[in-house]
Amino acid sequence: MADPAAGTALSHSSKTYLPAFTGVRALAAYLVFLHHFNPFHDDPEWPRLHAWILEFHVGVPLFFVLSGFLITLRYGQQDLTKLGGWAQYMRRRLARIYPLYFLLTLATYYAFWRAQHFLPHHFFFSLTLTQAFFSDAKYAGIAQAWSLTVEESFYLAAPLAFWLLRRRVPLWVQPFALLALGCGLVLVLSPITNQLYGFFGSFRLMLLFSFFGRCFEFYAGMQLARWYQQGRLRRHHVPGLLTLIGSAVMIAAVSGMVWTKGGYTYGQEHAFGVALNNVALPGGIIIFFAGLLTERTWLQRLLSTQLFKVLGKSSYAFYLIHLGSVRDWLALHLTPHNGILFIGLNLLAIVLHYAVEEPLNRFFRPAPIVAPGR
């Protein structure tokens, strides 16, 4: 990336590969790993640190904001409402995440079947990426894959969001409309939810596990992409200012969730914690991302290194295997030590990415359209 003078607007609307953001994917996945395997879980001398790391589920909002940013950067100027364009777009999105997920889901349910824990309706929800719509099944199969339900919902909604933007419906209006729709679904369906495996059975499920509640994170990323494409991001005279401010807001949001946790398992389950996690935290994330786009800091350079490029590219595989049957098998047959498992899971994820995920992605994604005469 060029290094313009201080105060100069940055516009790189045609540039969609940003190395530091590949590194961010690894950072987000490792936060989620720490959330699930808190190193201070059994250490009574560090209760505050344990409580703080317990809220590292905030790696998921990092993923969601990044997804909104990148999808808008790549597809925001395209008309995806026509059937051909929409089908090609969805095929690319599914080719990116579904093949590896499908294979690991089969392996997971095979292990469940061997252990006589196989539930056919859970298997169906997992295969269709609809598990997070149901409170009784949100952790079915690969437990952390509930976030893929939210991600796929965004993929389906993004073309409509872009179309509404072209019809001059402001970006900030859309997430409020989606939230209202989610509230309506809960009010209508909650009286009969016991007959539907908990389908939109509570406001907690809708706010924490569905796109209707989590849409603010994606829309924050979309807004950042639009500012970036319009050249509205500027380098400030104070080195690393945006990176520092964004980090401070994110730290404050996490600290707020720790403070407001009360009797809940996690702070994000409290009403105020929901607002911190779903709205305030994404605000800090886009400021942090703006810093990565405009500032040459040590963190930006670190996340752009070849090591973090590899770790970032394999982070999806790492995310899918860091919790569940694969991790349990390694813990049983290799070591139960989470530090060693972290290294082993990363190595396995790199192998899965280059040997399975990337080849299947190339196989299933549509061929690029070549202009006539080329």
Coordinates of C-alpha atoms in Angstrom, one line a residue:
M1 CA 0.0 0.0 0.0
A2 CA 1.3 3.4 -0.9
D3 CA 2.3 5.8 1.9
P4 CA 0.5 9.1 1.2
A5 CA 1.2 12.3 3.1
A6 CA -0.5 12.9 6.4
G7 CA -4.0 14.1 6.0
T8 CA -4.4 12.7 2.5
A9 CA -7.6 10.7 1.7
L10 CA -7.0 7.0 0.9
S11 CA -9.0 5.3 -1.9
H12 CA -8.3 1.8 -3.1
S13 CA -11.7 0.7 -4.3
S14 CA -10.1 -1.9 -6.7
K15 CA -7.9 -3.5 -4.0
T16 CA -9.7 -6.3 -2.3
Y17 CA -6.7 -8.3 -0.9
L18 CA -5.3 -6.7 2.2
P19 CA -2.7 -8.8 3.8
A20 CA -3.2 -7.5 7.4
F21 CA -6.8 -8.5 7.2
T22 CA -5.8 -12.1 6.5
G23 CA -3.8 -11.9 9.7
V24 CA -6.8 -10.5 11.6
R25 CA -8.6 -13.8 10.8
A26 CA -6.0 -15.7 12.8
L27 CA -6.1 -13.2 15.6
A28 CA -9.9 -13.6 15.8
A29 CA -9.7 -17.4 15.8
Y30 CA -7.1 -17.4 18.6
L31 CA -9.3 -15.2 20.8
V32 CA -12.1 -17.7 20.4
F33 CA -9.7 -20.5 21.3
L34 CA -8.7 -18.7 24.5
H35 CA -12.4 -18.1 25.3
H36 CA -13.0 -21.9 25.1
F37 CA -9.8 -22.9 26.8
N38 CA -9.1 -20.2 29.3
P39 CA -5.5 -20.7 30.7
F40 CA -6.6 -19.1 34.0
H41 CA -9.7 -21.3 34.4
D42 CA -8.3 -23.1 37.5
D43 CA -6.1 -20.4 38.8
P44 CA -7.6 -18.7 41.9
E45 CA -4.8 -16.1 41.9
W46 CA -6.0 -14.4 38.7
P47 CA -9.8 -14.1 38.9
R48 CA -9.9 -10.8 37.0
L49 CA -7.8 -12.1 34.1
H50 CA -9.9 -15.2 34.0
A51 CA -13.1 -13.1 33.8
W52 CA -11.6 -10.9 31.1
I53 CA -10.4 -13.8 28.9
L54 CA -13.8 -15.4 29.4
E55 CA -15.2 -12.6 27.2
F56 CA -12.8 -13.4 24.3
H57 CA -15.9 -14.7 22.4
V58 CA -15.4 -11.2 20.9
G59 CA -13.3 -12.9 18.2
V60 CA -16.6 -13.8 16.6
P61 CA -17.6 -10.1 16.1
L62 CA -14.1 -9.5 14.6
F63 CA -15.0 -12.2 12.0
F64 CA -18.5 -10.7 11.4
V65 CA -17.3 -7.1 10.9
L66 CA -14.5 -8.4 8.6
S67 CA -17.0 -10.3 6.6
G68 CA -19.2 -7.3 6.1
F69 CA -16.2 -5.2 5.1
L70 CA -14.8 -7.7 2.5
I71 CA -18.1 -8.8 1.0
T72 CA -19.0 -5.1 0.4
L73 CA -15.5 -4.4 -1.0
R74 CA -15.8 -7.3 -3.5
Y75 CA -19.5 -7.2 -4.4
G76 CA -20.9 -3.9 -3.3
Q77 CA -20.8 -2.4 -6.7
Q78 CA -22.2 -5.4 -8.5
D79 CA -25.9 -6.0 -9.3
L80 CA -26.5 -9.4 -7.6
T81 CA -30.3 -9.2 -7.9
K82 CA -30.3 -11.0 -11.3
L83 CA -30.5 -14.7 -11.0
G84 CA -27.3 -15.5 -12.9
G85 CA -25.2 -13.0 -10.8
W86 CA -26.8 -14.1 -7.5
A87 CA -26.3 -17.8 -8.3
Q88 CA -22.6 -17.2 -9.1
Y89 CA -22.1 -15.1 -6.0
M90 CA -23.7 -17.8 -3.7
R91 CA -21.8 -20.5 -5.4
R92 CA -18.5 -18.7 -4.6
R93 CA -19.6 -18.1 -1.0
L94 CA -20.6 -21.8 -0.5
A95 CA -17.5 -23.1 -2.2
R96 CA -15.5 -21.0 0.3
I97 CA -17.0 -22.4 3.5
Y98 CA -19.1 -25.5 2.8
P99 CA -16.9 -28.3 1.5
L100 CA -14.5 -28.5 4.5
Y101 CA -17.4 -27.9 6.9
F102 CA -19.4 -30.8 5.2
L103 CA -16.5 -33.2 5.6
L104 CA -15.8 -32.3 9.2
T105 CA -19.6 -32.5 10.0
L106 CA -19.7 -36.0 8.5
A107 CA -16.8 -37.0 10.7
T108 CA -18.4 -35.4 13.8
Y109 CA -21.7 -37.2 13.4
Y110 CA -19.9 -40.4 12.6
A111 CA -18.3 -40.1 16.1
F112 CA -21.7 -39.3 17.6
W113 CA -23.2 -42.4 15.9
R114 CA -20.4 -44.5 17.3
A115 CA -21.1 -43.1 20.7
Q116 CA -24.9 -43.5 20.2
H117 CA -25.5 -39.8 20.4
F118 CA -26.7 -39.4 16.9
L119 CA -29.9 -37.2 16.4
P120 CA -31.2 -37.1 12.8
H121 CA -32.8 -33.7 13.1
H122 CA -29.5 -32.2 14.5
F123 CA -27.7 -33.8 11.5
F124 CA -30.2 -32.2 9.1
F125 CA -29.9 -28.8 10.8
S126 CA -26.1 -29.0 10.7
L127 CA -26.0 -30.0 7.0
T128 CA -28.3 -27.1 6.1
L129 CA -26.5 -24.6 8.3
T130 CA -29.7 -23.8 10.1
Q131 CA -28.8 -25.0 13.6
A132 CA -28.5 -21.5 15.2
F133 CA -32.2 -20.8 14.4
F134 CA -33.1 -23.5 17.0
S135 CA -32.4 -23.1 20.7
D136 CA -32.5 -26.9 21.1
A137 CA -29.9 -27.4 18.3
K138 CA -27.7 -24.2 18.2
Y139 CA -24.7 -26.2 19.3
A140 CA -25.5 -29.3 17.3
G141 CA -22.6 -31.0 15.5
I142 CA -19.6 -28.7 15.4
A143 CA -20.7 -26.5 18.2
Q144 CA -18.9 -23.3 17.1
A145 CA -20.4 -23.6 13.7
W146 CA -23.5 -21.8 14.9
S147 CA -21.7 -18.7 13.7
L148 CA -21.9 -20.1 10.1
T149 CA -25.7 -19.8 10.3
V150 CA -25.3 -16.1 10.9
E151 CA -22.6 -15.8 8.2
E152 CA -24.7 -17.6 5.6
S153 CA -27.7 -15.4 6.5
F154 CA -25.6 -12.4 5.8
Y155 CA -24.5 -13.8 2.5
L156 CA -28.1 -14.2 1.6
A157 CA -29.0 -10.7 2.8
A158 CA -26.1 -8.8 1.3
P159 CA -27.4 -8.6 -2.3
L160 CA -30.7 -7.1 -1.0
A161 CA -28.7 -4.7 1.2
F162 CA -26.7 -3.5 -1.9
W163 CA -30.0 -3.2 -3.9
L164 CA -31.6 -1.1 -1.1
L165 CA -28.5 1.2 -1.1
R166 CA -28.9 1.8 -4.8
R167 CA -32.6 2.7 -4.0
R168 CA -31.3 5.3 -1.5
V169 CA -32.3 3.3 1.6
P170 CA -29.6 4.5 4.1
L171 CA -27.2 1.8 5.4
W172 CA -27.9 2.7 9.0
V173 CA -31.6 2.1 8.7
Q174 CA -31.3 -1.5 7.5
P175 CA -30.0 -3.2 10.7
F176 CA -32.8 -1.6 12.7
A177 CA -35.3 -2.9 10.3
L178 CA -33.7 -6.4 10.6
L179 CA -33.7 -6.2 14.4
A180 CA -37.4 -5.3 14.3
L181 CA -38.1 -8.2 12.0
G182 CA -36.2 -10.5 14.4
C183 CA -38.3 -9.2 17.4
G184 CA -41.4 -9.9 15.4
L185 CA -40.4 -13.5 14.7
V186 CA -39.8 -14.1 18.4
L187 CA -43.1 -12.6 19.4
V188 CA -45.0 -14.7 16.8
L189 CA -43.1 -18.0 17.2
S190 CA -42.2 -18.1 20.9
P191 CA -45.7 -19.4 21.9
I192 CA -45.3 -22.5 19.7
T193 CA -41.5 -22.8 19.9
N194 CA -41.7 -26.1 21.9
Q195 CA -43.2 -27.8 18.8
L196 CA -40.4 -26.4 16.6
Y197 CA -37.2 -27.3 18.5
G198 CA -37.0 -23.8 19.8
F199 CA -37.2 -22.0 16.4
F200 CA -36.7 -18.3 17.3
G201 CA -37.9 -19.3 20.7
S202 CA -36.4 -16.4 22.7
F203 CA -35.0 -12.9 22.4
R204 CA -31.7 -14.2 23.8
L205 CA -31.4 -16.7 20.9
M206 CA -32.4 -14.0 18.3
L207 CA -30.0 -11.4 19.7
L208 CA -26.9 -13.6 20.2
F209 CA -27.3 -16.4 17.6
S210 CA -29.1 -14.9 14.6
F211 CA -28.3 -12.5 11.9
F212 CA -31.3 -10.3 13.0
G213 CA -29.6 -9.7 16.3
R214 CA -26.0 -9.7 15.0
C215 CA -26.5 -7.7 11.8
F216 CA -25.0 -4.5 13.3
E217 CA -21.6 -6.2 13.2
F218 CA -21.8 -6.9 9.5
Y219 CA -23.3 -3.5 8.7
A220 CA -20.4 -1.8 10.6
G221 CA -18.0 -3.6 8.2
M222 CA -20.1 -2.6 5.2
Q223 CA -20.0 1.0 6.3
L224 CA -16.2 0.9 6.6
A225 CA -15.9 -0.6 3.1
R226 CA -18.0 2.3 1.7
W227 CA -15.9 4.9 3.4
Y228 CA -12.7 3.1 2.1
Q229 CA -14.1 3.0 -1.5
Q230 CA -15.2 6.6 -1.3
G231 CA -11.7 7.7 -0.1
R232 CA -13.0 9.1 3.2
L233 CA -10.3 7.4 5.4
R234 CA -7.4 9.7 6.2
R235 CA -4.0 9.2 7.7
H236 CA -3.7 11.3 10.8
H237 CA -0.6 13.2 12.0
V238 CA -0.4 11.1 15.2
P239 CA 1.2 7.8 14.3
G240 CA -1.1 4.8 15.1
L241 CA -3.9 7.0 16.4
L242 CA -6.8 5.1 14.9
T243 CA -5.3 1.7 15.9
L244 CA -4.9 3.0 19.4
I245 CA -8.5 4.4 19.6
G246 CA -10.0 1.3 18.1
S247 CA -8.1 -0.9 20.5
A248 CA -9.2 1.2 23.4
V249 CA -12.8 1.1 22.5
M250 CA -12.6 -2.7 22.1
I251 CA -10.9 -3.1 25.4
A252 CA -13.5 -0.8 27.0
A253 CA -16.4 -2.9 25.5
V254 CA -14.8 -6.1 26.8
S255 CA -14.2 -4.6 30.2
G256 CA -17.9 -3.4 30.3
M257 CA -19.0 -7.0 29.6
V258 CA -16.8 -8.2 32.5
W259 CA -18.2 -5.5 34.8
T260 CA -21.9 -6.1 33.8
K261 CA -21.8 -10.0 33.8
G262 CA -23.5 -10.4 37.2
G263 CA -25.0 -13.9 37.5
Y264 CA -24.8 -14.6 33.7
T265 CA -22.2 -17.0 32.3
Y266 CA -20.9 -14.3 30.0
G267 CA -21.3 -10.5 30.0
Q268 CA -22.8 -10.5 26.5
E269 CA -25.9 -12.2 27.9
H270 CA -26.9 -9.2 30.1
A271 CA -29.1 -6.6 28.3
F272 CA -26.3 -4.0 28.6
G273 CA -23.8 -6.6 27.5
V274 CA -25.7 -7.3 24.3
A275 CA -25.5 -3.6 23.4
L276 CA -21.8 -3.6 24.2
N277 CA -21.1 -6.8 22.2
N278 CA -23.4 -6.2 19.2
V279 CA -23.2 -2.4 18.8
A280 CA -20.3 -0.7 20.8
L281 CA -17.7 -3.4 20.0
P282 CA -18.2 -3.2 16.2
G283 CA -17.7 0.6 16.5
G284 CA -14.3 0.0 18.0
I285 CA -13.5 -2.8 15.5
I286 CA -14.1 -0.5 12.5
I287 CA -11.9 2.2 14.0
F288 CA -9.2 -0.5 14.5
F289 CA -9.7 -1.7 11.0
A290 CA -9.4 1.8 9.7
G291 CA -6.1 2.0 11.4
L292 CA -4.9 -1.2 9.7
L293 CA -5.9 0.4 6.4
T294 CA -4.2 3.8 6.9
E295 CA -1.4 3.4 9.4
R296 CA 1.9 1.7 9.2
T297 CA 2.2 0.3 12.8
W298 CA 4.1 -2.6 14.2
L299 CA 0.8 -4.5 14.5
Q300 CA -0.1 -3.9 10.9
R301 CA 3.3 -5.1 9.8
L302 CA 3.1 -8.2 12.0
L303 CA -0.4 -9.1 10.7
S304 CA 0.9 -8.7 7.1
T305 CA 3.9 -11.1 7.6
Q306 CA 4.1 -14.3 5.7
L307 CA 3.5 -16.3 8.9
F308 CA 0.2 -14.6 9.6
K309 CA -0.8 -14.9 6.0
V310 CA -0.5 -18.7 6.3
L311 CA -2.2 -18.7 9.8
G312 CA -4.9 -16.4 8.5
K313 CA -5.7 -18.5 5.5
S314 CA -5.9 -21.7 7.6
S315 CA -7.9 -19.9 10.4
Y316 CA -11.2 -21.2 9.1
A317 CA -10.0 -24.8 9.4
F318 CA -8.6 -24.0 12.8
Y319 CA -11.9 -22.5 13.9
L320 CA -13.8 -25.6 12.8
I321 CA -11.4 -28.1 14.6
H322 CA -10.3 -26.2 17.7
L323 CA -13.4 -27.5 19.6
G324 CA -15.2 -30.8 19.1
S325 CA -14.4 -34.3 17.9
V326 CA -11.1 -33.6 16.2
R327 CA -9.7 -31.7 19.2
D328 CA -11.1 -34.3 21.6
W329 CA -9.4 -37.1 19.7
L330 CA -6.1 -35.2 19.7
A331 CA -6.4 -34.6 23.4
L332 CA -7.0 -38.3 24.1
H333 CA -4.3 -39.7 21.8
L334 CA -1.7 -36.9 21.8
T335 CA -1.8 -34.7 24.8
P336 CA -4.4 -32.9 27.0
H337 CA -2.2 -29.8 27.3
N338 CA -3.9 -26.9 25.6
G339 CA -0.7 -25.1 24.7
I340 CA 0.6 -28.2 22.8
L341 CA -2.8 -28.8 21.3
F342 CA -2.9 -25.2 20.1
I343 CA 0.3 -25.8 18.1
G344 CA -0.9 -29.2 16.8
L345 CA -4.3 -27.8 15.8
N346 CA -2.6 -25.0 13.8
L347 CA -0.4 -27.5 12.0
L348 CA -3.4 -29.7 11.2
A349 CA -5.4 -26.6 10.1
I350 CA -2.6 -25.6 7.7
V351 CA -2.6 -29.1 6.2
L352 CA -6.4 -29.1 5.9
H353 CA -6.4 -25.7 4.2
Y354 CA -3.8 -26.5 1.5
A355 CA -4.7 -30.1 1.0
V356 CA -8.5 -30.1 1.3
E357 CA -10.1 -26.6 1.7
E358 CA -8.3 -24.7 -1.0
P359 CA -8.5 -27.5 -3.7
L360 CA -12.2 -28.0 -3.0
N361 CA -12.8 -24.3 -3.2
R362 CA -11.1 -24.1 -6.6
F363 CA -13.1 -27.1 -7.8
F364 CA -16.6 -25.9 -6.8
R365 CA -16.3 -22.2 -7.4
P366 CA -17.6 -20.9 -10.7
A367 CA -15.0 -20.2 -13.4
P368 CA -14.3 -16.4 -13.8
I369 CA -16.1 -14.7 -16.6
V370 CA -13.7 -13.8 -19.4
A371 CA -14.5 -10.7 -21.5
P372 CA -14.9 -11.2 -25.2
G373 CA -11.7 -10.8 -27.2
R374 CA -9.5 -12.0 -24.4

